[in-house]
CSV table of C-alpha atoms and ligand atoms in Angstrom, one decimal:
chain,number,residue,atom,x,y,z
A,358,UNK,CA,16.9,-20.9,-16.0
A,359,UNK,CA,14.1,-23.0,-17.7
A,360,UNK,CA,15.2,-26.1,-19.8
A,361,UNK,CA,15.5,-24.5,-23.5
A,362,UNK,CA,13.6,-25.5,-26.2
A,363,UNK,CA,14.4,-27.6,-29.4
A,364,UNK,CA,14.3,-26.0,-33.1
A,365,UNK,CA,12.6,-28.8,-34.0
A,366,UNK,CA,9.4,-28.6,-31.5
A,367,UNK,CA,6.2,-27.0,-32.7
A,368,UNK,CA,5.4,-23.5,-32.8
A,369,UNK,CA,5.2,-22.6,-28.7
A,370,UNK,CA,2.3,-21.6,-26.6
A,371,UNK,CA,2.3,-18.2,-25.4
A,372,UNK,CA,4.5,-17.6,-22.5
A,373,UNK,CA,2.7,-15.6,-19.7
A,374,UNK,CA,4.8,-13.6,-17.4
A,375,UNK,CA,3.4,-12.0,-14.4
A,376,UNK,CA,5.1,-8.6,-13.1
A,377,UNK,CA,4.3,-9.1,-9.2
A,378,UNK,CA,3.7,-5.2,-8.0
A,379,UNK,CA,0.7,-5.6,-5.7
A,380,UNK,CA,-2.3,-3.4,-7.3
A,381,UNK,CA,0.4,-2.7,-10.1
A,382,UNK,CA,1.0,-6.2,-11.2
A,383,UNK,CA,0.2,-6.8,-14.9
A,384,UNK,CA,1.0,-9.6,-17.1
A,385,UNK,CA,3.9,-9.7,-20.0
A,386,UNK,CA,2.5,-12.1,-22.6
A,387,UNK,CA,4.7,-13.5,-25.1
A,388,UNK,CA,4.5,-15.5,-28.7
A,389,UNK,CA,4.2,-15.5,-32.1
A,390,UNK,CA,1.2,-13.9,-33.5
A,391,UNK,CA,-0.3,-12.5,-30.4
A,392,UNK,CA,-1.3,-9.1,-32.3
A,393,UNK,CA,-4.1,-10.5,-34.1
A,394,UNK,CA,-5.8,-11.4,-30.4
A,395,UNK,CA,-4.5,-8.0,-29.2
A,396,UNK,CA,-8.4,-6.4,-29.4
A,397,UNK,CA,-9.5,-9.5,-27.6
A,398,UNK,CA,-6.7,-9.1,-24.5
A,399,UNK,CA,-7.5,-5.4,-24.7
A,400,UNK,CA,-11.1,-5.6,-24.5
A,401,UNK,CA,-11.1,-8.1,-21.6
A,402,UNK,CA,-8.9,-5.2,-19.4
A,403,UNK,CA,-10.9,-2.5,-20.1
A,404,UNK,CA,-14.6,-3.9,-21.5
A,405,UNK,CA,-16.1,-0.5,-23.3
A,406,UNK,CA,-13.0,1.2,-22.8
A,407,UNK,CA,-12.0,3.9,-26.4
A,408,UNK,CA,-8.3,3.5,-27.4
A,409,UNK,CA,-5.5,5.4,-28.6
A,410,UNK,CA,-2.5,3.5,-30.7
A,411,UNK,CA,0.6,5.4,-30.3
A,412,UNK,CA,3.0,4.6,-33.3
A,413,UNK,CA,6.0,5.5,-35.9
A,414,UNK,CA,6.1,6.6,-38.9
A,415,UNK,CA,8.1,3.2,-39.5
A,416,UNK,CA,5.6,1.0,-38.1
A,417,UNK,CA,2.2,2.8,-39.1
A,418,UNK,CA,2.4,1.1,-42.8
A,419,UNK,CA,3.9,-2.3,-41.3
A,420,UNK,CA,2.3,-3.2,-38.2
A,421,UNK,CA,-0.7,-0.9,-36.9
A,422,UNK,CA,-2.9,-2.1,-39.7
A,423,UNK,CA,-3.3,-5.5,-37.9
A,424,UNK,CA,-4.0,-4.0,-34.4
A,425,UNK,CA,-6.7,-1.4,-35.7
A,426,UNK,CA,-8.0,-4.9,-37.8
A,427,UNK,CA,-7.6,-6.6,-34.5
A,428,UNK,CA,-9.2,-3.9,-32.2
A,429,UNK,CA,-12.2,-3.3,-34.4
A,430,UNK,CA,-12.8,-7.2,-34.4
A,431,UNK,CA,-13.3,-6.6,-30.7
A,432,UNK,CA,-15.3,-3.7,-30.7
A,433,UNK,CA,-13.0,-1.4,-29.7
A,434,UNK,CA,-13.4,2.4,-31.2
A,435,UNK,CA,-9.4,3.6,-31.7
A,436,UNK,CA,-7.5,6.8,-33.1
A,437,UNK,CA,-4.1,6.6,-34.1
A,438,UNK,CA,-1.2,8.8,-33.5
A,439,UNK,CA,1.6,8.4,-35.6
A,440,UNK,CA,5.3,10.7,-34.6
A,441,UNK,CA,8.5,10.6,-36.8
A,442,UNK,CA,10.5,7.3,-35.7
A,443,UNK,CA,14.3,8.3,-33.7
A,444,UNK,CA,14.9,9.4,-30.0
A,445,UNK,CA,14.6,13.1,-31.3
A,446,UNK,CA,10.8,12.0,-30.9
A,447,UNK,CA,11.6,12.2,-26.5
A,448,UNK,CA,11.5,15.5,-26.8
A,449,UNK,CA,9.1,18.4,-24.7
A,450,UNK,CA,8.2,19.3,-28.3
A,451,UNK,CA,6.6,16.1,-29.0
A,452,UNK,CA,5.6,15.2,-26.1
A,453,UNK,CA,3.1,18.6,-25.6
A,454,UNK,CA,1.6,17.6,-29.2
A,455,UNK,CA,1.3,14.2,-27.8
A,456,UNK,CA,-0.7,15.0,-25.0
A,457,UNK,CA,-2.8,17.7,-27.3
A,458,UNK,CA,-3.5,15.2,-29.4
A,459,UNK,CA,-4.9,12.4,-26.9
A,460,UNK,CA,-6.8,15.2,-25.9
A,461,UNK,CA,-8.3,16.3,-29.2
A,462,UNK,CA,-9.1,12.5,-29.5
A,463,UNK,CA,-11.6,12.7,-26.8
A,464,UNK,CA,-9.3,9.7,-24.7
A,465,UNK,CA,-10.8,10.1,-21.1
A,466,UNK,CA,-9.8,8.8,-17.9
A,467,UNK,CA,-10.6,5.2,-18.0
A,468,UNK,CA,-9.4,4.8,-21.6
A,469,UNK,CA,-6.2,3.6,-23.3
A,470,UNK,CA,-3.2,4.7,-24.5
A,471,UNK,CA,-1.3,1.6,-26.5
A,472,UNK,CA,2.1,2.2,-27.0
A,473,UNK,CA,2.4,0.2,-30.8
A,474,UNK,CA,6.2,0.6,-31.0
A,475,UNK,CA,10.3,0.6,-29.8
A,476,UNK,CA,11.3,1.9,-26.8
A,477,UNK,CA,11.3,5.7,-28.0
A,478,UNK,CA,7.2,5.0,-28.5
A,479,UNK,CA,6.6,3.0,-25.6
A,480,UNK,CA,8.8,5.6,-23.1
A,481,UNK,CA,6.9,8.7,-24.6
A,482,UNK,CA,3.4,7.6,-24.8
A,483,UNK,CA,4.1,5.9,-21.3
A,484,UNK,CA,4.9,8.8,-20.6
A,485,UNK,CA,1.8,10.9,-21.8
A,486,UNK,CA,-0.4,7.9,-20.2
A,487,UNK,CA,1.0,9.1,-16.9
A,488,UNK,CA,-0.1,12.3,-17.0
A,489,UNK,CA,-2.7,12.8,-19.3
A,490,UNK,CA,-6.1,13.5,-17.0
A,491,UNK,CA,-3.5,12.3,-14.1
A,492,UNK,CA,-3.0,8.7,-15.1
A,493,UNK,CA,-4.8,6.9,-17.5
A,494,UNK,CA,-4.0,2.8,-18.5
A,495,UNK,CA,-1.8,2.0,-21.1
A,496,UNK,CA,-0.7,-0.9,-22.9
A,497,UNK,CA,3.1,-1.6,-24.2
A,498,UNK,CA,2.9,-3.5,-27.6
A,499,UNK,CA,6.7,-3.6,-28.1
A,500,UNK,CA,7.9,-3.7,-31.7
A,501,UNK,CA,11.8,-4.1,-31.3
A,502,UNK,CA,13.5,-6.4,-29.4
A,503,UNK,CA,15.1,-3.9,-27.3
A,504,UNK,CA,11.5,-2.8,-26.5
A,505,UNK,CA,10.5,-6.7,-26.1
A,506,UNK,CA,13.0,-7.4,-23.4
A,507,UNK,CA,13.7,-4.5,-21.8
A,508,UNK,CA,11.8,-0.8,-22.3
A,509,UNK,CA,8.3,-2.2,-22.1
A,510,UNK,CA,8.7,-4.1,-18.8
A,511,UNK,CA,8.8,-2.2,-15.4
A,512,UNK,CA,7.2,1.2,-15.9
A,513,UNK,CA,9.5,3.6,-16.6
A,514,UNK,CA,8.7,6.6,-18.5
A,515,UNK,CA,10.1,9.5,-20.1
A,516,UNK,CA,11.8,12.0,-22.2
A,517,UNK,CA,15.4,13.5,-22.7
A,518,UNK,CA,15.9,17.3,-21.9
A,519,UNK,CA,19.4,19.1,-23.6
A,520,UNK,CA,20.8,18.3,-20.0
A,521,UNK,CA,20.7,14.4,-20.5
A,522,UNK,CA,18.7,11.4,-21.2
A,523,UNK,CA,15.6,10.1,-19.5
A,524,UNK,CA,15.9,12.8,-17.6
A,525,UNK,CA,12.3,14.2,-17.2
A,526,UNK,CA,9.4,11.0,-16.8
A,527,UNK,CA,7.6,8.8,-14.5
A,528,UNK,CA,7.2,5.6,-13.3
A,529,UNK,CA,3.8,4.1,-15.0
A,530,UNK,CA,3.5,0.8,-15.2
A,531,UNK,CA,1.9,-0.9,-18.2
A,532,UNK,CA,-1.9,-2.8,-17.4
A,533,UNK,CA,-0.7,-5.3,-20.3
A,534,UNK,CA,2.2,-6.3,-22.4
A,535,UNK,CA,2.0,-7.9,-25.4
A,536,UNK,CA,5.4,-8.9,-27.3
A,537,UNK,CA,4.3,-10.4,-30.6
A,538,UNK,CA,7.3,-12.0,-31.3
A,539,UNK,CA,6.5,-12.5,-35.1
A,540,UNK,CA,6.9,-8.5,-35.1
A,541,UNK,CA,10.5,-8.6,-35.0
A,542,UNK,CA,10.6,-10.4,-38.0
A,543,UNK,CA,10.4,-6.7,-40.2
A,544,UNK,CA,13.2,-5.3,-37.7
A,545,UNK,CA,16.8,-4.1,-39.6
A,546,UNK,CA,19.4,-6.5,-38.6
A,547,UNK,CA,21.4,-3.4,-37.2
A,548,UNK,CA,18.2,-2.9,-34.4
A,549,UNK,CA,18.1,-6.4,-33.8
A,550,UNK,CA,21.5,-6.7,-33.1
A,551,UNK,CA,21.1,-3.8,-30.8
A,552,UNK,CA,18.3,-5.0,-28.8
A,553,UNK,CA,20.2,-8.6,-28.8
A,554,UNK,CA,22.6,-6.9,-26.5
A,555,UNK,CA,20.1,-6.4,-23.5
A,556,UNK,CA,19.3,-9.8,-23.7
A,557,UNK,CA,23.3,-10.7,-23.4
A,558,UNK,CA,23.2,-8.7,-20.6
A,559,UNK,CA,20.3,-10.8,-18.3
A,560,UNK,CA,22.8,-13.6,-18.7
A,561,UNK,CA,25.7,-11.4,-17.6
A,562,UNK,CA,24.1,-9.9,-14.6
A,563,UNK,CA,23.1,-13.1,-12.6
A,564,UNK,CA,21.9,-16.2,-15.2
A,565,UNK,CA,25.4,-18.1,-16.4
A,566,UNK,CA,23.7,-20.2,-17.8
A,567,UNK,CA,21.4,-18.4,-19.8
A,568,UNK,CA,24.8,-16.8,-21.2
A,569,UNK,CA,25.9,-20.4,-22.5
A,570,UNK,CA,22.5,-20.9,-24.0
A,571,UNK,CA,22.9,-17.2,-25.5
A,572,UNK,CA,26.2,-18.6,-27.3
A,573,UNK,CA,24.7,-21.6,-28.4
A,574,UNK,CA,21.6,-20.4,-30.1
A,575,UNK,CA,21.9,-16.5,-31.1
A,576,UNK,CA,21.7,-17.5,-34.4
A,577,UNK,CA,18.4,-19.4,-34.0
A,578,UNK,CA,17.0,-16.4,-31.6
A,579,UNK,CA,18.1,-14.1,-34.6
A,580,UNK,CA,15.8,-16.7,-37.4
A,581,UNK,CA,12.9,-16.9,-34.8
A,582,UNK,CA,10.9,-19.9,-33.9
A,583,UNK,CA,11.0,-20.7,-30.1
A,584,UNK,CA,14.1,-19.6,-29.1
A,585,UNK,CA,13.4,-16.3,-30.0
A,586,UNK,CA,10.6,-16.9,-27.5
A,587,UNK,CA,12.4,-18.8,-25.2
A,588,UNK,CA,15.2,-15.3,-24.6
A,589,UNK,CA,12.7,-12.9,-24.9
A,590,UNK,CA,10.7,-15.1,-21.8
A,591,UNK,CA,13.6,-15.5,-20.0
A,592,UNK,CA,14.6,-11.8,-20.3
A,593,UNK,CA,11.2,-10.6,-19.5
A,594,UNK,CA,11.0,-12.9,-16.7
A,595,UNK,CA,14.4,-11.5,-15.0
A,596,UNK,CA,14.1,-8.2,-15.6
A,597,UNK,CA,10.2,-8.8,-14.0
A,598,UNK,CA,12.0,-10.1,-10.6
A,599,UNK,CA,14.2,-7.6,-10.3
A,600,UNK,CA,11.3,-5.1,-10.8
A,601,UNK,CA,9.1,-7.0,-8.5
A,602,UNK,CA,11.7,-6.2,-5.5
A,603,UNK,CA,12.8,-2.6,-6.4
A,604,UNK,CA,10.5,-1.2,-8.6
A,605,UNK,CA,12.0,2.4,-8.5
A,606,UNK,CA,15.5,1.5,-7.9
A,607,UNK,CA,16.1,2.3,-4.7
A,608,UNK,CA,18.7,-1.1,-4.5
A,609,UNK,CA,19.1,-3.8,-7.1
A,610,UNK,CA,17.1,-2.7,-9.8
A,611,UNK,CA,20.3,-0.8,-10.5
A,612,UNK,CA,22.1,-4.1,-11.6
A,613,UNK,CA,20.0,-3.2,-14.7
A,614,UNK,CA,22.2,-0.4,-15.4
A,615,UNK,CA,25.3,-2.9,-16.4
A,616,UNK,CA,27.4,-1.6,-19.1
A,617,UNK,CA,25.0,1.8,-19.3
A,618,UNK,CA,27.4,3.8,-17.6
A,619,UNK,CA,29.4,3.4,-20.3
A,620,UNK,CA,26.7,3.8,-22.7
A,621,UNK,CA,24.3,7.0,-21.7
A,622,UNK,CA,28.3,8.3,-22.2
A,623,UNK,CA,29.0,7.2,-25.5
A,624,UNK,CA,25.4,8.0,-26.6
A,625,UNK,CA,25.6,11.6,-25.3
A,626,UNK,CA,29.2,12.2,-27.0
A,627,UNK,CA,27.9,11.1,-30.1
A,628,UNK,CA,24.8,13.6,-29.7
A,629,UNK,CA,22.2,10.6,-30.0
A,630,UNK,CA,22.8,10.5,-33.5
A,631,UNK,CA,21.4,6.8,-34.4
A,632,UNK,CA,23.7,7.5,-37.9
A,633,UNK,CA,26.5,6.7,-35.8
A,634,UNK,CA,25.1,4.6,-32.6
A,635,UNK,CA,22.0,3.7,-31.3
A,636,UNK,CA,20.9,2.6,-27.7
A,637,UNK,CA,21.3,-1.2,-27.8
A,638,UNK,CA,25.2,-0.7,-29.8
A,639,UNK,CA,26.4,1.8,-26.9
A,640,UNK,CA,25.2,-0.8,-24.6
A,641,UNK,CA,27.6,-3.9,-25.9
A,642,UNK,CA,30.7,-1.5,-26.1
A,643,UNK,CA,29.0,-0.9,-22.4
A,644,UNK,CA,29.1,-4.6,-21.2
A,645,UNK,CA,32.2,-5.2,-22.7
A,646,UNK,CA,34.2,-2.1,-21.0
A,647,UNK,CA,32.2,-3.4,-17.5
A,648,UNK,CA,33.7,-6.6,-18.0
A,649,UNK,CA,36.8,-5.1,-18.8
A,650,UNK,CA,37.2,-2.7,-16.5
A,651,UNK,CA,36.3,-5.5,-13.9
A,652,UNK,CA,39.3,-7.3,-15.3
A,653,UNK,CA,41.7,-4.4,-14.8
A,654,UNK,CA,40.3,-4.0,-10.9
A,655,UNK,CA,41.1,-7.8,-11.0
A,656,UNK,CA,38.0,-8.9,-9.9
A,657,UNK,CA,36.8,-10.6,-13.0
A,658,UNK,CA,38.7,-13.2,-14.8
A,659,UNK,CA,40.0,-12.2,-18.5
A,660,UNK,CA,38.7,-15.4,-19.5
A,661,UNK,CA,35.1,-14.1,-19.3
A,662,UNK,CA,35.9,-10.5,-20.4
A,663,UNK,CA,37.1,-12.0,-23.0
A,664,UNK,CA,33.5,-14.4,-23.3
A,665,UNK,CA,31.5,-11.4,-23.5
A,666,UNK,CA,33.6,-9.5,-26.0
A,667,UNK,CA,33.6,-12.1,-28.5
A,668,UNK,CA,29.9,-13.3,-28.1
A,669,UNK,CA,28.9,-9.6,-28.6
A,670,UNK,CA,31.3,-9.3,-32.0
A,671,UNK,CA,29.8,-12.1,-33.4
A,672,UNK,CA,26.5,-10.9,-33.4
A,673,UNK,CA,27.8,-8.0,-35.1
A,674,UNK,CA,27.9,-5.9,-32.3
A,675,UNK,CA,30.5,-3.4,-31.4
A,676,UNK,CA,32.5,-3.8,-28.4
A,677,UNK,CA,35.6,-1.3,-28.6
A,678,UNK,CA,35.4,2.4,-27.9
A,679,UNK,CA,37.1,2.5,-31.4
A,680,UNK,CA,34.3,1.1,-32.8
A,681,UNK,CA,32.3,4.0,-33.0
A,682,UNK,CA,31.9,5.5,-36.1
A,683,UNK,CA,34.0,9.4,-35.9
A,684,UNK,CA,35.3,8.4,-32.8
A,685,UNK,CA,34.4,9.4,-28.9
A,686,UNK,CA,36.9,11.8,-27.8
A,687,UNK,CA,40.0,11.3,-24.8
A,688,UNK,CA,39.8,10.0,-21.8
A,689,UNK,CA,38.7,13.3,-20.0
A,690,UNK,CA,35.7,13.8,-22.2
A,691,UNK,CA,34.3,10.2,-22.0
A,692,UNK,CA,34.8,10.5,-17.4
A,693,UNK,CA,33.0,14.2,-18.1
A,694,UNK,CA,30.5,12.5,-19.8
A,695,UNK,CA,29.7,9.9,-17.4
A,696,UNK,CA,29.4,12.1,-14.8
A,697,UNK,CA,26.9,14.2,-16.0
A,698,UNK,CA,24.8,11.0,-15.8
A,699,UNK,CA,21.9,10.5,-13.3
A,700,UNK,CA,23.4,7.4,-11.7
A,701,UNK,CA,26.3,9.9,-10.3
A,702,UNK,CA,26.1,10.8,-6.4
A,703,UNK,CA,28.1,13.6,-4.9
A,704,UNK,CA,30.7,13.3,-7.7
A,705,UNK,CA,31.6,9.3,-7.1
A,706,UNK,CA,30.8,7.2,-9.9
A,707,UNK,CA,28.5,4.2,-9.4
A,708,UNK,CA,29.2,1.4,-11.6
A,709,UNK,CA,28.3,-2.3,-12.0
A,710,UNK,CA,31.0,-4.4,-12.4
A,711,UNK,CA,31.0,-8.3,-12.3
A,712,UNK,CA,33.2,-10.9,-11.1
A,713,UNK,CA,32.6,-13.6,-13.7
A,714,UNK,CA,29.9,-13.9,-15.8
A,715,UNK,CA,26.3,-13.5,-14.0
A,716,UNK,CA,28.2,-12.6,-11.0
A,717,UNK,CA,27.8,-8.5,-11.4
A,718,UNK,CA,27.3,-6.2,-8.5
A,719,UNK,CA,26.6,-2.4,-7.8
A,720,UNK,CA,29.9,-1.4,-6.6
A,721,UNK,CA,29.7,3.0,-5.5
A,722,UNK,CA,32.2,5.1,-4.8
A,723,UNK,CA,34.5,4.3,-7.9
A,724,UNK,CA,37.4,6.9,-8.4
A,725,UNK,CA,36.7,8.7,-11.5
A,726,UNK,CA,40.6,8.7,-11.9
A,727,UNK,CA,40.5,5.5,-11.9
A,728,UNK,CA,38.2,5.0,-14.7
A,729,UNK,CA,39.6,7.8,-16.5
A,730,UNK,CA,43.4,5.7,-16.4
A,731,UNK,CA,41.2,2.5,-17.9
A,732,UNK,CA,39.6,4.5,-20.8
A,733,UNK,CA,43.0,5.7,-21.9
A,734,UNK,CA,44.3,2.6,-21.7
A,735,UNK,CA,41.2,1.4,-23.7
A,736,UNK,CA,41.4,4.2,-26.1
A,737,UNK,CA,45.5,3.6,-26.5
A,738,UNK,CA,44.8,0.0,-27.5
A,739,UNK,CA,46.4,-1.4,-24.0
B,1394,NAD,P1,13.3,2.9,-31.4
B,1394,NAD,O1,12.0,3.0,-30.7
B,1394,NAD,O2,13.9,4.1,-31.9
B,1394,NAD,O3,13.2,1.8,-32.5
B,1394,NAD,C1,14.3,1.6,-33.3
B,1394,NAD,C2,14.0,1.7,-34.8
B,1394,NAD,O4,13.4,0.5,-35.2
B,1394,NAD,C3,13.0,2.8,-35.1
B,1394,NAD,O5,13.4,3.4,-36.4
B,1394,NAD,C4,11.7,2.1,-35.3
B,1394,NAD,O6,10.8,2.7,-36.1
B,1394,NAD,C5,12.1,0.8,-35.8
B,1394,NAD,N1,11.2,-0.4,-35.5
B,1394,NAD,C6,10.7,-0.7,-34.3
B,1394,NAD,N2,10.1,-1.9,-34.4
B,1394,NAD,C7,10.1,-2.2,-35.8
B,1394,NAD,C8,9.7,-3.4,-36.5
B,1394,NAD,N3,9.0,-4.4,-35.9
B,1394,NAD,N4,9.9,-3.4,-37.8
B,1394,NAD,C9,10.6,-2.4,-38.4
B,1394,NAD,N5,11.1,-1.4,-37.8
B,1394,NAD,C10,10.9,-1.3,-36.5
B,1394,NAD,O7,14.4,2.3,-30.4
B,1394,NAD,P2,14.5,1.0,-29.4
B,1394,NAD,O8,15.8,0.5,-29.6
B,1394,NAD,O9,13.3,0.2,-29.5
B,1394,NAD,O10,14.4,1.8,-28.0
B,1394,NAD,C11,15.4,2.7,-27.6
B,1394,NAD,C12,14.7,3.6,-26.6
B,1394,NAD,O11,14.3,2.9,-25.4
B,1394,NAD,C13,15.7,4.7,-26.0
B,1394,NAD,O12,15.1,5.9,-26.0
B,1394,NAD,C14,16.0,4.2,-24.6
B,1394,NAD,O13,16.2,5.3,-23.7
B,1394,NAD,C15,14.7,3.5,-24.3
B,1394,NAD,N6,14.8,2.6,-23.2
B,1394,NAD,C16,13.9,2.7,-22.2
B,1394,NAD,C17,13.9,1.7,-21.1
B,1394,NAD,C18,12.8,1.8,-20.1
B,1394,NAD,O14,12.9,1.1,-19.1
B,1394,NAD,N7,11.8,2.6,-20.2
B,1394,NAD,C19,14.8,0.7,-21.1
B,1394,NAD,C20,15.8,0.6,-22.2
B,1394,NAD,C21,15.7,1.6,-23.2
């Protein structure tokens, strides 16, 4: 882990992170105000290049102003296309209009698609960019935090079909991101929280260290300045190695899954409605039950179980399956649930469970009886 930085040092110098994929490598770029030299970066990439900014409804008043400003500065000619904000928006639906509407905007094969958004922008118009003309560049400027450290990074694509999440996509990787971290600053506490969690989780995977610091500073990542920065680098730059040697998770990149097990459950028995949970909040009740349920195996000690669990409750995170809002069902539904997820082979359930804090591992082949016996005694308060 790299030393942190002080509140009290001047505003930082970007933070370049390169993603090392051979022809595919691309650079994360990270700092406060990097939006209004967005055009500029652009520009350089793809000199004469047209562009399309993909965007919510949310951010189109907030934040795409400043890129069109920013874009136009550099000469760039650029059309937006705004879709309603939510994960309804990964839908076929919206992804057909999507592509019709790149289309109807004249973007040709060596233009760009820029992604101006959270994960549900960047992981549809990713996904558009894939196949649109077969393949054309696109850029990930990620709005939420979740999107900063996690969903923008490592070129997976995608939308949900009724039979599960993520389901239908591709693996595209970005030709630039840009994580203005100053962008964050219009986020809802409740998202931030949410994307908080993924950056828990870099320290829980293999970075102890980076877990301490986590404790230490969450408020200060939460107020901005460089420590916001400083974890968003940090999580860029581990999920970027783990990409680097398994870029379509054939082997470790799994260990990026930690606590989603769990999660991509919880989210599918609460039908995705972001009223009750979203993404980032289904991941901390994730990492804790992965921590517990690594407790229970007695492979991790409680000690750190209980770490995790208290770190992620006071950021204001949920970490209980009885903390979600109209409840989850028994025991039976939650296992059912879990194994209608992709990461299930031949029935066995693949989870990854830790022995202490950044000591987690992919461990296959887990009993669903066995998890179904911990959820009860989860749900039963044991
Ligand atoms: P999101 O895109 O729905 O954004 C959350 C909410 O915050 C939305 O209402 C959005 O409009 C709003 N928002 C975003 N940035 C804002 C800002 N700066 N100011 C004010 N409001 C802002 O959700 P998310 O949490 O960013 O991403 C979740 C999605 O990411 C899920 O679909 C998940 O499957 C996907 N994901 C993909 C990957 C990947 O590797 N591709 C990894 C993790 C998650």
């Amino acid at each position: 882990m790299t030393a942190a930085p002080s509140s009290a040092a001047a505003p930082a110098a970007p933070i370049t992170v390169p993603v090392a994929l051979a022809e595919r490598s691309y650079h994360i770029r990270i700092g406060r105000g990097l939006l209004a030299g967005a055009g500029a970066a652009i520009a350089g990439l793809a000199p004469g290049a047209r562009a399309a900014i993909v965007t919510d409804e949310n951010l189109a008043g907030l934040h795409a102003p400043a890129l069109e400003a920013s874009l136009a500065a550099a000469g760039i000619a650029a059309t937006r296309l705004t879709i309603p904000p939510g994960e309804a928006s990964k839908s076929y639906a919206r992804f057909a209009a999507l592509c019709d509407g790149l289309l109807a905007a004249k973007i040709e094969r060596n233009d760009l698609v820029i992604a101006l958004g959270g994960g549900v922008v960047g992981d549809l118009s990713g996904f558009a960019a894939a196949v649109l003309r077969r393949g054309v560049r696109f850029v990930q400027i990620p709005t939420s935090l979740l999107a900063q450290v996690d969903s923008s990074v490592g070129g997976k694509t995608g939308i949900n079909s009724p039979h599960g999440k993520n389901l239908v996509g591709a693996f595209h990787q970005p030709a630039l991101v840009l994580c203005d971290t100053a962008l964050l600053d219009t986020l809802s506490e409740r998202e931030f929280a949410a994307g908080y969690a993924e950056v828990v989780k870099y320290g829980l995977i293999d970075d102890a260290g980076f877990f301490d610091w986590c404790e230490a500073n969450w408020r200060r990542v939460r107020a901005g300045g460089p420590e916001r920065d400083h974890a968003v680098a940090t999580s860029c730059r581990a999920k970027a190695a783990i990409v680097a040697r398994d870029e379509r998770e054939d082997g470790d990149r799994a260990l990026l899954n930690l606590g989603h097990t769990f999660a991509h459950a919880l989210e599918r028995l609460t039908g995705y409605d972001s009223a009750r949970l979203v993404h980032g909040e289904a991941v901390a009740i994730g990492l804790s039950l992965a921590f517990r349920f690594s407790q229970a195996l007695e492979l991790c000690p409680g000690q750190d179980a209980g770490r995790v669990a208290a770190h992620l409750a006071a950021c204001g995170l949920p970490t209980r399956l009885q903390d979600v809002p109209g409840g989850t069902g028994d025991a039976d539904a939650i296992v059912e649930a879990m194994t209608q997820d992709k990461k299930v082979r031949r029935g066995a359930l693949t989870f990854i469970l830790a022995r202490g804090i950044g000591r987690s591992f992919i461990a296959p082949g887990i009993p669903a009886e066995t998890v179904r016996d911990f959820i009860a005694r989860e749900l039963a308060g044991a």
